[in-house]
């Protein structure tokens, strides 16, 4: 407002001044509120980032926990936490998800993005400008290019293979000639090898029950009843039984086997209640001792946990058995043909639980002493048995002698009924078996090879066994034998099973070993690995 436009009366001038000051105050308040809102938004974003990182750490800790009786409850906790993290990350802006969890004022650089895998096929899309210069119309020359890549997913799709066999006739003798029909993995079935392999891998490795697979396929317009796919799974397990038996013979032909077992629920048809059966894993894997023998995992199912079962499974085995302290294995050692090598991971776990419960300084010292033994093993992993033995004799044996002396002296000072006494006694009662690795370069310090082999079955057991008889457990053992052995040998399990199902129907039983994962011929092996 110009000076000549101002009113002459004093009251009107006062009112204008008051309105101007009020407007200035309101504007200042709005600016301050905006600044507070920005600061609050930054703080909330930082808090959400911290919460996401905290939940991820909690998930990692749960995943590191041993797969035991409470594994199913931990699996549910992990699943819920994973969903919570997904929801929280979905609420964050894209740059907040990708950035490290630091305050907004931090100047730290974002982590470098990993390049996309080189083995994936590339589809090149070139976006070039018009031929002429937008300013003067002159023809353009290529100066260079900017290249960016993004990852796309082509959804799985079905296709129908139509087999046509023309009937031919001879014009001279009127003979009718027709090519024989190609064999199918399951006679008279509509499923080809690729579909069968996908159903089996989805069920046992990806933990997708058949009813959920049926719903997924229905969304693609293909009706596959659960009962139909269940019949396929049974036929597959029957078809690959000779190959599973061959893997079992290979495992027990080794000089060292890792063994472990886990409970599985089975519905008792007569009573409508569940019983606890067992799934056993026997693993042959000598790669940590620089062996070139291929690794393999052999699974067996039994309705109970009686010691007679592992004795029957390992009736043809002679050598080192690495296992936990299950008393059912004790009968295997009586003849002297099988020698026990105990697991330091089990011994350590008892002290770890005590330390986590009450921060016991004694448990902490035990953990530190055992950690020193594992540090030695890390240095010799992948070396020849002679080199491993030399290092163990020089470095581990003195530590083991000191650890035994400390355990015995500590045991004399604690209550015999305490948890600490139980942890100490667990190790001391198995001392001969726990220290056998220090006298043999082929033996491992723990039984983690078998425990890793049990991870997949433990995660998926409620998806494949709870609704049937013992036949379901035997099918699961057969499928895990093939699929986990393929994984151990670095081959995609689904591609391997597809190749096996494509060939096994007409493959001579006397040459079944040719279908073992490590015997796939090089061109096929390279294709399957890719």
Short mmCIF file of C-alpha atoms in Angstrom, two decimals:
data_model
loop_
_atom_site.label_atom_id
_atom_site.label_comp_id
_atom_site.label_asym_id
_atom_site.label_seq_id
_atom_site.Cartn_x
_atom_site.Cartn_y
_atom_site.Cartn_z
CA UNK A 1 0.00 0.00 0.00
CA UNK A 2 1.41 3.39 -1.04
CA UNK A 3 1.57 6.35 1.33
CA UNK A 4 -1.12 8.23 -0.59
CA UNK A 5 -3.48 5.25 -0.08
CA UNK A 6 -3.23 5.19 3.74
CA UNK A 7 -6.34 6.35 5.64
CA UNK A 8 -6.27 9.61 7.54
CA UNK A 9 -8.01 8.51 10.76
CA UNK A 10 -5.89 7.14 13.61
CA UNK A 11 -8.14 4.19 14.50
CA UNK A 12 -7.95 2.73 11.02
CA UNK A 13 -4.15 3.06 11.02
CA UNK A 14 -3.95 1.25 14.38
CA UNK A 15 -6.10 -1.58 13.00
CA UNK A 16 -3.83 -1.98 9.94
CA UNK A 17 -0.73 -2.13 12.11
CA UNK A 18 -2.28 -4.77 14.37
CA UNK A 19 -3.29 -6.89 11.36
CA UNK A 20 0.20 -6.60 9.87
CA UNK A 21 1.85 -7.70 13.11
CA UNK A 22 -0.59 -10.59 13.50
CA UNK A 23 0.14 -11.75 9.96
CA UNK A 24 3.89 -11.59 10.63
CA UNK A 25 3.51 -13.61 13.81
CA UNK A 26 1.37 -16.23 12.06
CA UNK A 27 3.89 -16.52 9.23
CA UNK A 28 6.74 -16.94 11.72
CA UNK A 29 4.77 -19.62 13.57
CA UNK A 30 4.09 -21.51 10.34
CA UNK A 31 7.79 -21.41 9.45
CA UNK A 32 8.76 -22.72 12.87
CA UNK A 33 6.12 -25.46 12.64
CA UNK A 34 7.50 -26.47 9.26
CA UNK A 35 11.02 -26.65 10.69
CA UNK A 36 9.78 -28.80 13.60
CA UNK A 37 7.89 -31.03 11.19
CA UNK A 38 11.03 -31.52 9.08
CA UNK A 39 13.08 -32.34 12.17
CA UNK A 40 10.35 -34.70 13.43
CA UNK A 41 10.15 -36.39 10.04
CA UNK A 42 13.89 -36.93 10.01
CA UNK A 43 13.83 -38.31 13.54
CA UNK A 44 10.96 -40.67 12.72
CA UNK A 45 12.71 -41.85 9.57
CA UNK A 46 15.91 -42.44 11.54
CA UNK A 47 13.94 -44.30 14.23
CA UNK A 48 12.31 -46.53 11.60
CA UNK A 49 15.72 -47.25 10.08
CA UNK A 50 17.07 -48.22 13.49
CA UNK A 51 14.04 -50.45 14.11
CA UNK A 52 14.55 -52.20 10.75
CA UNK A 53 18.23 -52.83 11.53
CA UNK A 54 17.34 -54.10 15.00
CA UNK A 55 14.75 -56.51 13.61
CA UNK A 56 17.18 -57.76 10.97
CA UNK A 57 19.74 -58.45 13.71
CA UNK A 58 17.11 -60.33 15.71
CA UNK A 59 16.23 -62.41 12.63
CA UNK A 60 19.91 -63.20 12.07
CA UNK A 61 20.28 -64.36 15.67
CA UNK A 62 17.21 -66.58 15.42
CA UNK A 63 18.51 -68.12 12.20
CA UNK A 64 21.82 -68.94 13.87
CA UNK A 65 20.07 -70.85 16.62
CA UNK A 66 20.29 -74.65 16.63
CA UNK A 67 17.42 -76.53 14.98
CA UNK A 68 16.02 -78.44 17.94
CA UNK A 69 12.71 -79.04 19.65
CA UNK A 70 11.71 -75.38 19.62
CA UNK A 71 12.75 -74.90 15.99
CA UNK A 72 9.15 -74.72 14.75
CA UNK A 73 8.34 -71.89 17.16
CA UNK A 74 11.49 -70.02 16.11
CA UNK A 75 10.54 -70.50 12.46
CA UNK A 76 7.21 -68.80 13.16
CA UNK A 77 8.98 -65.97 14.97
CA UNK A 78 11.35 -65.49 12.05
CA UNK A 79 8.47 -65.49 9.58
CA UNK A 80 6.60 -62.85 11.59
CA UNK A 81 9.73 -60.70 11.91
CA UNK A 82 10.44 -61.01 8.19
CA UNK A 83 6.92 -59.77 7.44
CA UNK A 84 7.32 -56.91 9.90
CA UNK A 85 10.59 -55.86 8.27
CA UNK A 86 8.93 -55.99 4.85
CA UNK A 87 6.12 -53.73 6.05
CA UNK A 88 8.51 -51.25 7.67
CA UNK A 89 10.76 -51.13 4.63
CA UNK A 90 7.73 -50.67 2.40
CA UNK A 91 6.85 -47.56 4.42
CA UNK A 92 10.32 -46.04 3.97
CA UNK A 93 11.11 -43.95 0.90
CA UNK A 94 13.32 -45.78 -1.63
CA UNK A 95 16.44 -43.84 -0.76
CA UNK A 96 15.88 -44.56 2.93
CA UNK A 97 15.75 -48.33 2.29
CA UNK A 98 18.93 -48.31 0.26
CA UNK A 99 20.86 -45.96 2.57
CA UNK A 100 22.73 -47.07 5.69
CA UNK A 101 21.01 -46.57 9.05
CA UNK A 102 22.59 -43.23 10.00
CA UNK A 103 21.01 -39.87 10.90
CA UNK A 104 19.86 -37.66 8.05
CA UNK A 105 22.63 -35.15 8.82
CA UNK A 106 25.32 -37.80 8.19
CA UNK A 107 27.46 -37.44 5.07
CA UNK A 108 28.30 -41.16 4.76
CA UNK A 109 28.13 -42.48 1.21
CA UNK A 110 25.52 -45.04 0.21
CA UNK A 111 26.80 -48.63 -0.16
CA UNK A 112 27.85 -49.51 -3.67
CA UNK A 113 25.24 -51.46 -5.58
CA UNK A 114 26.33 -54.94 -6.64
CA UNK A 115 26.45 -55.51 -10.40
CA UNK A 116 23.80 -57.78 -11.85
CA UNK A 117 24.98 -61.38 -12.45
CA UNK A 118 26.89 -61.77 -15.69
CA UNK A 119 25.44 -65.19 -16.52
CA UNK A 120 21.92 -63.82 -16.95
CA UNK A 121 20.78 -63.24 -20.55
CA UNK A 122 20.69 -59.61 -21.67
CA UNK A 123 17.93 -58.01 -23.70
CA UNK A 124 19.26 -54.77 -25.21
CA UNK A 125 16.84 -51.90 -25.64
CA UNK A 126 18.34 -48.85 -27.36
CA UNK A 127 16.65 -45.51 -26.94
CA UNK A 128 18.19 -43.17 -29.50
CA UNK A 129 17.20 -39.60 -30.28
CA UNK A 130 15.88 -38.54 -33.67
CA UNK A 131 18.38 -38.55 -36.54
CA UNK A 132 18.54 -34.77 -36.85
CA UNK A 133 19.75 -32.17 -34.39
CA UNK A 134 16.76 -30.64 -32.59
CA UNK A 135 18.36 -27.21 -32.91
CA UNK A 136 19.63 -27.02 -36.51
CA UNK A 137 18.50 -30.26 -38.16
CA UNK A 138 22.04 -31.52 -38.98
CA UNK A 139 22.53 -35.33 -39.02
CA UNK A 140 23.83 -36.55 -35.66
CA UNK A 141 27.00 -38.62 -35.11
CA UNK A 142 27.40 -41.15 -32.32
CA UNK A 143 29.57 -39.67 -29.58
CA UNK A 144 29.22 -42.35 -26.91
CA UNK A 145 26.51 -43.94 -24.81
CA UNK A 146 25.18 -44.24 -21.29
CA UNK A 147 24.27 -47.76 -20.20
CA UNK A 148 22.06 -48.74 -17.26
CA UNK A 149 20.67 -52.15 -16.31
CA UNK A 150 17.64 -53.26 -14.37
CA UNK A 151 16.47 -56.71 -13.39
CA UNK A 152 13.26 -58.14 -14.81
CA UNK A 153 11.43 -61.36 -13.94
CA UNK A 154 9.60 -63.38 -16.55
CA UNK A 155 6.87 -65.32 -14.68
CA UNK A 156 6.90 -69.07 -15.02
CA UNK A 157 4.59 -70.17 -17.75
CA UNK A 158 3.12 -73.43 -18.93
CA UNK A 159 3.30 -74.78 -22.44
CA UNK A 160 1.80 -77.84 -24.09
CA UNK A 161 4.10 -80.18 -25.96
CA UNK A 162 2.11 -81.71 -28.79
CA UNK A 163 3.63 -85.00 -29.94
CA UNK A 164 2.67 -85.88 -33.51
CA UNK A 165 3.60 -89.30 -34.93
CA UNK A 166 2.66 -89.57 -38.60
CA UNK A 167 1.58 -92.94 -39.89
CA UNK A 168 3.41 -93.77 -43.09
CA UNK A 169 2.52 -96.46 -45.59
CA UNK A 170 4.64 -98.18 -48.18
CA UNK A 171 3.15 -97.84 -51.68
CA UNK A 172 4.82 -101.05 -52.74
CA UNK A 173 3.98 -103.53 -49.96
CA UNK A 174 1.31 -101.53 -48.08
CA UNK A 175 3.25 -101.76 -44.80
CA UNK A 176 2.31 -99.14 -42.19
CA UNK A 177 5.23 -97.52 -40.36
CA UNK A 178 5.09 -95.22 -37.36
CA UNK A 179 7.77 -93.97 -34.95
CA UNK A 180 7.44 -95.29 -31.39
CA UNK A 181 5.98 -92.92 -28.82
CA UNK A 182 8.60 -91.17 -26.69
CA UNK A 183 8.77 -92.42 -23.14
CA UNK A 184 7.40 -90.35 -20.28
CA UNK A 185 8.65 -90.27 -16.69
CA UNK A 186 5.23 -91.44 -15.50
CA UNK A 187 3.37 -93.59 -18.06
CA UNK A 188 0.03 -92.15 -19.26
CA UNK A 189 0.59 -88.99 -17.21
CA UNK A 190 0.11 -85.50 -18.64
CA UNK A 191 3.15 -84.20 -16.73
CA UNK A 192 6.51 -83.80 -18.45
CA UNK A 193 9.85 -83.98 -16.63
CA UNK A 194 10.11 -80.23 -16.08
CA UNK A 195 6.70 -79.95 -14.43
CA UNK A 196 7.33 -82.98 -12.21
CA UNK A 197 10.68 -81.58 -11.09
CA UNK A 198 9.15 -78.19 -10.33
CA UNK A 199 6.35 -79.68 -8.22
CA UNK A 200 8.79 -81.80 -6.21
CA UNK A 201 11.32 -78.99 -5.63
CA UNK A 202 8.56 -76.55 -4.67
CA UNK A 203 7.24 -79.02 -2.13
CA UNK A 204 10.49 -80.15 -0.49
CA UNK A 205 12.96 -77.29 -0.95
CA UNK A 206 10.69 -74.26 -1.22
CA UNK A 207 8.24 -75.55 1.43
CA UNK A 208 5.14 -75.05 -0.73
CA UNK A 209 2.46 -77.65 0.11
CA UNK A 210 0.64 -79.14 -2.85
CA UNK A 211 -2.61 -77.35 -2.07
CA UNK A 212 -0.84 -73.99 -2.31
CA UNK A 213 0.81 -75.01 -5.56
CA UNK A 214 -2.63 -75.93 -6.90
CA UNK A 215 -3.87 -72.43 -6.07
CA UNK A 216 -0.85 -70.83 -7.76
CA UNK A 217 -1.31 -72.83 -10.95
CA UNK A 218 -5.04 -72.05 -10.97
CA UNK A 219 -4.21 -68.35 -11.21
CA UNK A 220 -2.48 -69.19 -14.50
CA UNK A 221 -5.57 -70.98 -15.78
CA UNK A 222 -4.23 -74.52 -15.24
CA UNK A 223 -6.24 -76.80 -12.95
CA UNK A 224 -3.98 -79.31 -11.20
CA UNK A 225 -5.69 -81.05 -8.30
CA UNK A 226 -3.69 -81.69 -5.17
CA UNK A 227 -4.49 -85.40 -5.39
CA UNK A 228 -3.07 -85.51 -8.92
CA UNK A 229 0.20 -83.90 -7.86
CA UNK A 230 0.38 -86.15 -4.79
CA UNK A 231 0.26 -89.13 -7.15
CA UNK A 232 3.08 -87.59 -9.17
CA UNK A 233 5.24 -87.15 -6.07
CA UNK A 234 4.73 -90.79 -5.12
CA UNK A 235 5.58 -91.94 -8.65
CA UNK A 236 8.73 -89.78 -8.68
CA UNK A 237 10.00 -91.28 -5.41
CA UNK A 238 9.43 -94.79 -6.79
CA UNK A 239 11.18 -93.89 -10.01
CA UNK A 240 14.33 -92.51 -8.37
CA UNK A 241 14.62 -95.21 -5.69
CA UNK A 242 17.53 -96.99 -7.45
CA UNK A 243 19.40 -93.68 -7.61
CA UNK A 244 18.71 -92.96 -3.93
CA UNK A 245 20.01 -96.42 -3.00
CA UNK A 246 23.15 -95.74 -5.05
CA UNK A 247 23.78 -92.52 -3.12
CA UNK A 248 23.33 -94.46 0.12
CA UNK A 249 25.93 -97.03 -0.94
CA UNK A 250 28.31 -94.23 -1.86
CA UNK A 251 27.89 -92.51 1.52
CA UNK A 252 28.60 -95.60 3.63
CA UNK A 253 31.56 -96.52 1.41
CA UNK A 254 33.45 -93.50 2.77
CA UNK A 255 35.81 -93.51 5.73
CA UNK A 256 33.97 -90.76 7.64
CA UNK A 257 30.24 -90.04 7.95
CA UNK A 258 28.41 -87.23 9.73
CA UNK A 259 25.08 -88.26 11.28
CA UNK A 260 22.15 -86.37 12.77
CA UNK A 261 18.41 -86.82 13.22
CA UNK A 262 15.35 -84.66 13.77
CA UNK A 263 11.77 -85.35 14.91
CA UNK A 264 8.93 -85.25 12.39
CA UNK A 265 5.20 -85.38 13.20
CA UNK A 266 3.10 -88.17 11.68
CA UNK A 267 -0.65 -88.49 11.92
CA UNK A 268 -1.79 -91.74 13.51
CA UNK A 269 -4.75 -92.75 11.28
CA UNK A 270 -6.31 -94.98 13.92
CA UNK A 271 -6.40 -92.45 16.75
CA UNK A 272 -6.40 -89.10 14.99
CA UNK A 273 -3.39 -87.96 17.00
CA UNK A 274 0.22 -87.31 16.02
CA UNK A 275 3.21 -89.48 16.71
CA UNK A 276 6.86 -88.48 16.54
CA UNK A 277 8.93 -90.22 13.91
CA UNK A 278 12.54 -89.47 12.92
CA UNK A 279 14.38 -88.31 9.84
CA UNK A 280 18.07 -89.28 9.76
CA UNK A 281 20.80 -87.63 7.71
CA UNK A 282 24.12 -89.28 6.84
CA UNK A 283 26.57 -86.96 5.12
CA UNK A 284 29.82 -87.76 3.36
CA UNK A 285 31.79 -84.55 2.84
CA UNK A 286 35.58 -84.54 3.09
CA UNK A 287 36.18 -81.30 1.20
CA UNK A 288 37.47 -79.50 4.34
CA UNK A 289 40.35 -82.02 4.31
CA UNK A 290 41.16 -81.25 0.64
CA UNK A 291 39.44 -84.38 -0.65
CA UNK A 292 38.26 -84.43 -4.25
CA UNK A 293 35.55 -87.01 -3.51
CA UNK A 294 32.12 -85.49 -4.24
CA UNK A 295 29.91 -84.80 -1.21
CA UNK A 296 26.58 -86.56 -0.72
CA UNK A 297 23.71 -86.64 1.79
CA UNK A 298 21.63 -89.76 2.40
CA UNK A 299 18.34 -89.46 4.32
CA UNK A 300 16.40 -92.22 6.01
CA UNK A 301 13.01 -92.21 7.69
CA UNK A 302 12.01 -94.35 10.69
CA UNK A 303 8.85 -94.42 12.81
CA UNK A 304 10.86 -94.33 16.08
CA UNK A 305 14.27 -93.23 17.39
CA UNK A 306 15.46 -96.65 18.51
CA UNK A 307 19.18 -97.32 18.22
CA UNK A 308 18.45 -100.29 15.98
CA UNK A 309 17.72 -97.90 13.12
CA UNK A 310 21.14 -96.25 12.79
CA UNK A 311 22.74 -99.66 13.30
CA UNK A 312 20.77 -100.95 10.31
CA UNK A 313 21.55 -97.87 8.21
CA UNK A 314 25.30 -98.11 8.88
CA UNK A 315 25.61 -101.89 8.86
CA UNK A 316 28.08 -101.73 5.95
CA UNK A 317 30.05 -98.74 7.24
CA UNK A 318 33.51 -98.81 8.79
CA UNK A 319 35.35 -95.68 9.88
CA UNK A 320 34.71 -92.46 11.79
CA UNK A 321 31.17 -91.49 12.77
CA UNK A 322 30.78 -87.81 13.69
CA UNK A 323 27.59 -87.36 15.68
CA UNK A 324 26.10 -85.85 18.81
CA UNK A 325 25.81 -87.63 22.14
CA UNK A 326 22.66 -89.62 21.28
CA UNK A 327 22.83 -92.91 23.19
CA UNK A 328 21.33 -94.80 20.24
CA UNK A 329 24.66 -94.48 18.43
CA UNK A 330 26.55 -96.21 21.26
CA UNK A 331 25.87 -99.71 19.95
CA UNK A 332 27.71 -98.82 16.74
CA UNK A 333 31.00 -98.39 18.58
CA UNK A 334 31.03 -101.74 20.38
CA UNK A 335 32.63 -103.74 17.57
CA UNK A 336 35.47 -101.25 17.10
CA UNK A 337 34.80 -101.01 13.35
CA UNK A 338 33.19 -97.61 13.88
CA UNK A 339 34.93 -94.99 16.01
CA UNK A 340 33.15 -92.03 17.57
CA UNK A 341 34.12 -88.43 16.93
CA UNK A 342 32.04 -86.10 19.09
CA UNK A 343 30.91 -82.58 18.24
CA UNK A 344 32.48 -79.52 19.85
CA UNK A 345 29.57 -77.39 18.62
CA UNK A 346 27.23 -79.37 20.90
CA UNK A 347 29.63 -79.01 23.83
CA UNK A 348 30.00 -75.29 23.21
CA UNK A 349 26.25 -74.76 22.94
CA UNK A 350 25.70 -75.78 26.55
CA UNK A 351 28.10 -73.10 27.79
CA UNK A 352 26.64 -70.57 25.38
CA UNK A 353 23.13 -71.11 26.77
CA UNK A 354 24.44 -70.61 30.32
CA UNK A 355 26.25 -67.42 29.36
CA UNK A 356 23.19 -66.02 27.61
CA UNK A 357 21.02 -66.85 30.64
CA UNK A 358 23.11 -65.37 33.45
CA UNK A 359 26.38 -64.03 31.99
CA UNK A 360 28.32 -66.68 33.90
CA UNK A 361 32.06 -65.84 33.92
CA UNK A 362 32.88 -69.56 34.00
CA UNK A 363 30.79 -70.16 30.88
CA UNK A 364 32.48 -67.16 29.26
CA UNK A 365 35.92 -68.64 29.90
CA UNK A 366 34.81 -71.97 28.43
CA UNK A 367 33.54 -70.17 25.33
CA UNK A 368 36.81 -68.28 24.93
CA UNK A 369 38.87 -71.47 25.24
CA UNK A 370 36.71 -73.30 22.68
CA UNK A 371 36.90 -70.28 20.36
CA UNK A 372 40.69 -70.65 20.35
CA UNK A 373 40.29 -74.23 19.10
CA UNK A 374 37.99 -73.06 16.30
CA UNK A 375 40.49 -70.37 15.29
CA UNK A 376 43.03 -73.13 14.63
CA UNK A 377 40.48 -75.04 12.53
CA UNK A 378 39.75 -71.97 10.44
CA UNK A 379 43.42 -71.76 9.51
CA UNK A 380 43.66 -75.43 8.39
CA UNK A 381 40.32 -75.73 6.59
CA UNK A 382 40.85 -77.00 3.06
CA UNK A 383 44.36 -78.32 3.70
CA UNK A 384 45.56 -81.91 3.40
CA UNK A 385 45.05 -84.22 6.41
CA UNK A 386 48.78 -84.40 7.11
CA UNK A 387 49.06 -80.62 7.30
CA UNK A 388 45.94 -80.38 9.46
CA UNK A 389 47.25 -83.02 11.84
CA UNK A 390 50.63 -81.30 12.21
CA UNK A 391 49.03 -77.97 13.12
CA UNK A 392 46.58 -79.58 15.52
CA UNK A 393 49.31 -81.49 17.30
CA UNK A 394 51.41 -78.37 17.66
CA UNK A 395 48.68 -75.85 18.58
CA UNK A 396 45.43 -77.58 19.56
CA UNK A 397 46.73 -80.42 21.76
CA UNK A 398 48.24 -78.08 24.41
CA UNK A 399 45.01 -76.04 24.48
CA UNK A 400 42.92 -79.20 24.87
CA UNK A 401 45.10 -80.42 27.76
CA UNK A 402 44.76 -77.06 29.49
CA UNK A 403 40.98 -77.02 28.86
CA UNK A 404 40.52 -80.49 30.36
CA UNK A 405 42.51 -79.56 33.47
CA UNK A 406 40.50 -76.36 33.89
CA UNK A 407 37.19 -78.20 33.45
CA UNK A 408 38.03 -80.82 36.06
CA UNK A 409 39.23 -78.27 38.62
CA UNK A 410 36.17 -76.10 38.00
CA UNK A 411 33.81 -79.06 38.32
CA UNK A 412 35.13 -79.69 41.84
CA UNK A 413 34.04 -76.19 42.92
CA UNK A 414 30.43 -76.12 41.67
CA UNK A 415 27.27 -77.88 42.79
CA UNK A 416 26.90 -81.31 41.23
CA UNK A 417 23.26 -80.54 40.43
CA UNK A 418 23.91 -77.20 38.76
CA UNK A 419 23.54 -76.51 35.05
CA UNK A 420 27.21 -75.59 34.92
CA UNK A 421 28.16 -79.02 36.26
CA UNK A 422 25.99 -80.58 33.58
CA UNK A 423 27.77 -78.64 30.85
CA UNK A 424 31.19 -79.59 32.22
CA UNK A 425 30.24 -83.25 32.60
CA UNK A 426 28.89 -83.38 29.05
CA UNK A 427 32.35 -82.56 27.70
CA UNK A 428 34.41 -84.55 30.21
CA UNK A 429 32.39 -87.74 29.71
CA UNK A 430 33.03 -87.52 25.96
CA UNK A 431 36.60 -86.25 26.16
CA UNK A 432 38.11 -89.12 24.21
CA UNK A 433 35.64 -88.63 21.36
CA UNK A 434 35.86 -84.83 21.51
CA UNK A 435 39.65 -84.84 21.17
CA UNK A 436 39.87 -87.56 18.49
CA UNK A 437 39.98 -84.88 15.78
CA UNK A 438 43.33 -83.71 17.16
CA UNK A 439 44.82 -87.15 16.38
CA UNK A 440 43.37 -87.58 12.88
CA UNK A 441 43.61 -84.97 10.14
CA UNK A 442 40.53 -86.28 8.31
CA UNK A 443 38.13 -85.64 11.21
CA UNK A 444 36.29 -82.34 11.71
CA UNK A 445 36.01 -80.48 14.99
CA UNK A 446 32.21 -80.61 14.90
CA UNK A 447 29.22 -82.20 13.23
CA UNK A 448 28.03 -79.08 11.43
CA UNK A 449 28.01 -80.87 8.06
CA UNK A 450 25.08 -83.04 9.22
CA UNK A 451 23.34 -80.16 10.98
CA UNK A 452 23.48 -78.09 7.79
CA UNK A 453 21.98 -81.01 5.88
CA UNK A 454 19.07 -81.03 8.36
CA UNK A 455 18.27 -77.34 7.96
CA UNK A 456 16.05 -77.74 4.88
CA UNK A 457 14.01 -80.69 6.19
CA UNK A 458 13.49 -78.94 9.54
CA UNK A 459 12.14 -75.82 7.83
CA UNK A 460 9.79 -77.75 5.58
CA UNK A 461 8.73 -80.77 7.60
CA UNK A 462 5.23 -79.50 8.46
CA UNK A 463 4.53 -79.15 4.74
CA UNK A 464 5.16 -82.73 3.70
CA UNK A 465 4.46 -85.19 6.47
CA UNK A 466 1.75 -84.19 8.90
CA UNK A 467 -1.18 -85.57 6.91
CA UNK A 468 -0.27 -89.14 6.08
CA UNK A 469 1.33 -92.44 6.89
CA UNK A 470 4.96 -93.48 7.10
CA UNK A 471 5.05 -93.59 3.29
CA UNK A 472 5.15 -89.80 3.31
CA UNK A 473 8.28 -89.83 5.42
CA UNK A 474 10.00 -92.32 3.14
CA UNK A 475 9.14 -90.22 0.09
CA UNK A 476 10.53 -87.12 1.80
CA UNK A 477 13.77 -88.96 2.66
CA UNK A 478 14.16 -90.06 -0.97
CA UNK A 479 13.56 -86.58 -2.38
CA UNK A 480 15.87 -84.87 0.09
CA UNK A 481 18.61 -87.36 -0.75
CA UNK A 482 18.56 -86.33 -4.41
CA UNK A 483 17.94 -82.62 -4.00
CA UNK A 484 20.33 -81.93 -1.12
CA UNK A 485 23.09 -83.97 -2.80
CA UNK A 486 22.65 -81.89 -5.94
CA UNK A 487 22.98 -78.72 -3.84
CA UNK A 488 26.14 -80.00 -2.17
CA UNK A 489 27.66 -80.50 -5.63
CA UNK A 490 26.79 -77.00 -6.83
CA UNK A 491 24.03 -78.05 -9.23
CA UNK A 492 20.59 -76.49 -9.40
CA UNK A 493 18.35 -79.16 -7.80
CA UNK A 494 15.38 -78.55 -10.11
CA UNK A 495 17.48 -78.68 -13.27
CA UNK A 496 19.18 -81.86 -12.02
CA UNK A 497 15.91 -83.60 -11.14
CA UNK A 498 14.45 -82.60 -14.51
CA UNK A 499 17.42 -84.19 -16.28
CA UNK A 500 17.14 -87.35 -14.17
CA UNK A 501 13.41 -87.72 -14.81
CA UNK A 502 13.95 -87.13 -18.51
CA UNK A 503 16.44 -90.00 -18.73
CA UNK A 504 15.83 -92.48 -15.92
CA UNK A 505 12.84 -94.32 -17.40
CA UNK A 506 14.97 -95.81 -20.19
CA UNK A 507 18.31 -95.79 -18.36
CA UNK A 508 19.82 -99.24 -17.67
CA UNK A 509 19.69 -100.06 -13.97
CA UNK A 510 23.22 -101.47 -14.20
CA UNK A 511 24.47 -97.98 -15.12
CA UNK A 512 22.43 -96.01 -12.57
CA UNK A 513 25.62 -94.41 -11.19
CA UNK A 514 25.86 -92.38 -14.41
CA UNK A 515 22.94 -90.30 -13.16
CA UNK A 516 24.62 -89.26 -9.90
CA UNK A 517 25.09 -85.47 -9.72
CA UNK A 518 28.87 -85.65 -10.05
CA UNK A 519 28.69 -88.05 -13.01
CA UNK A 520 26.60 -85.81 -15.25
CA UNK A 521 28.70 -85.31 -18.40
CA UNK A 522 30.49 -81.92 -18.58
CA UNK A 523 28.25 -80.13 -21.15
CA UNK A 524 25.12 -81.07 -19.23
CA UNK A 525 26.75 -80.21 -15.90
CA UNK A 526 27.66 -76.74 -17.15
CA UNK A 527 24.15 -76.20 -18.46
CA UNK A 528 22.56 -77.36 -15.22
CA UNK A 529 24.89 -75.22 -13.11
CA UNK A 530 23.93 -72.18 -15.18
#
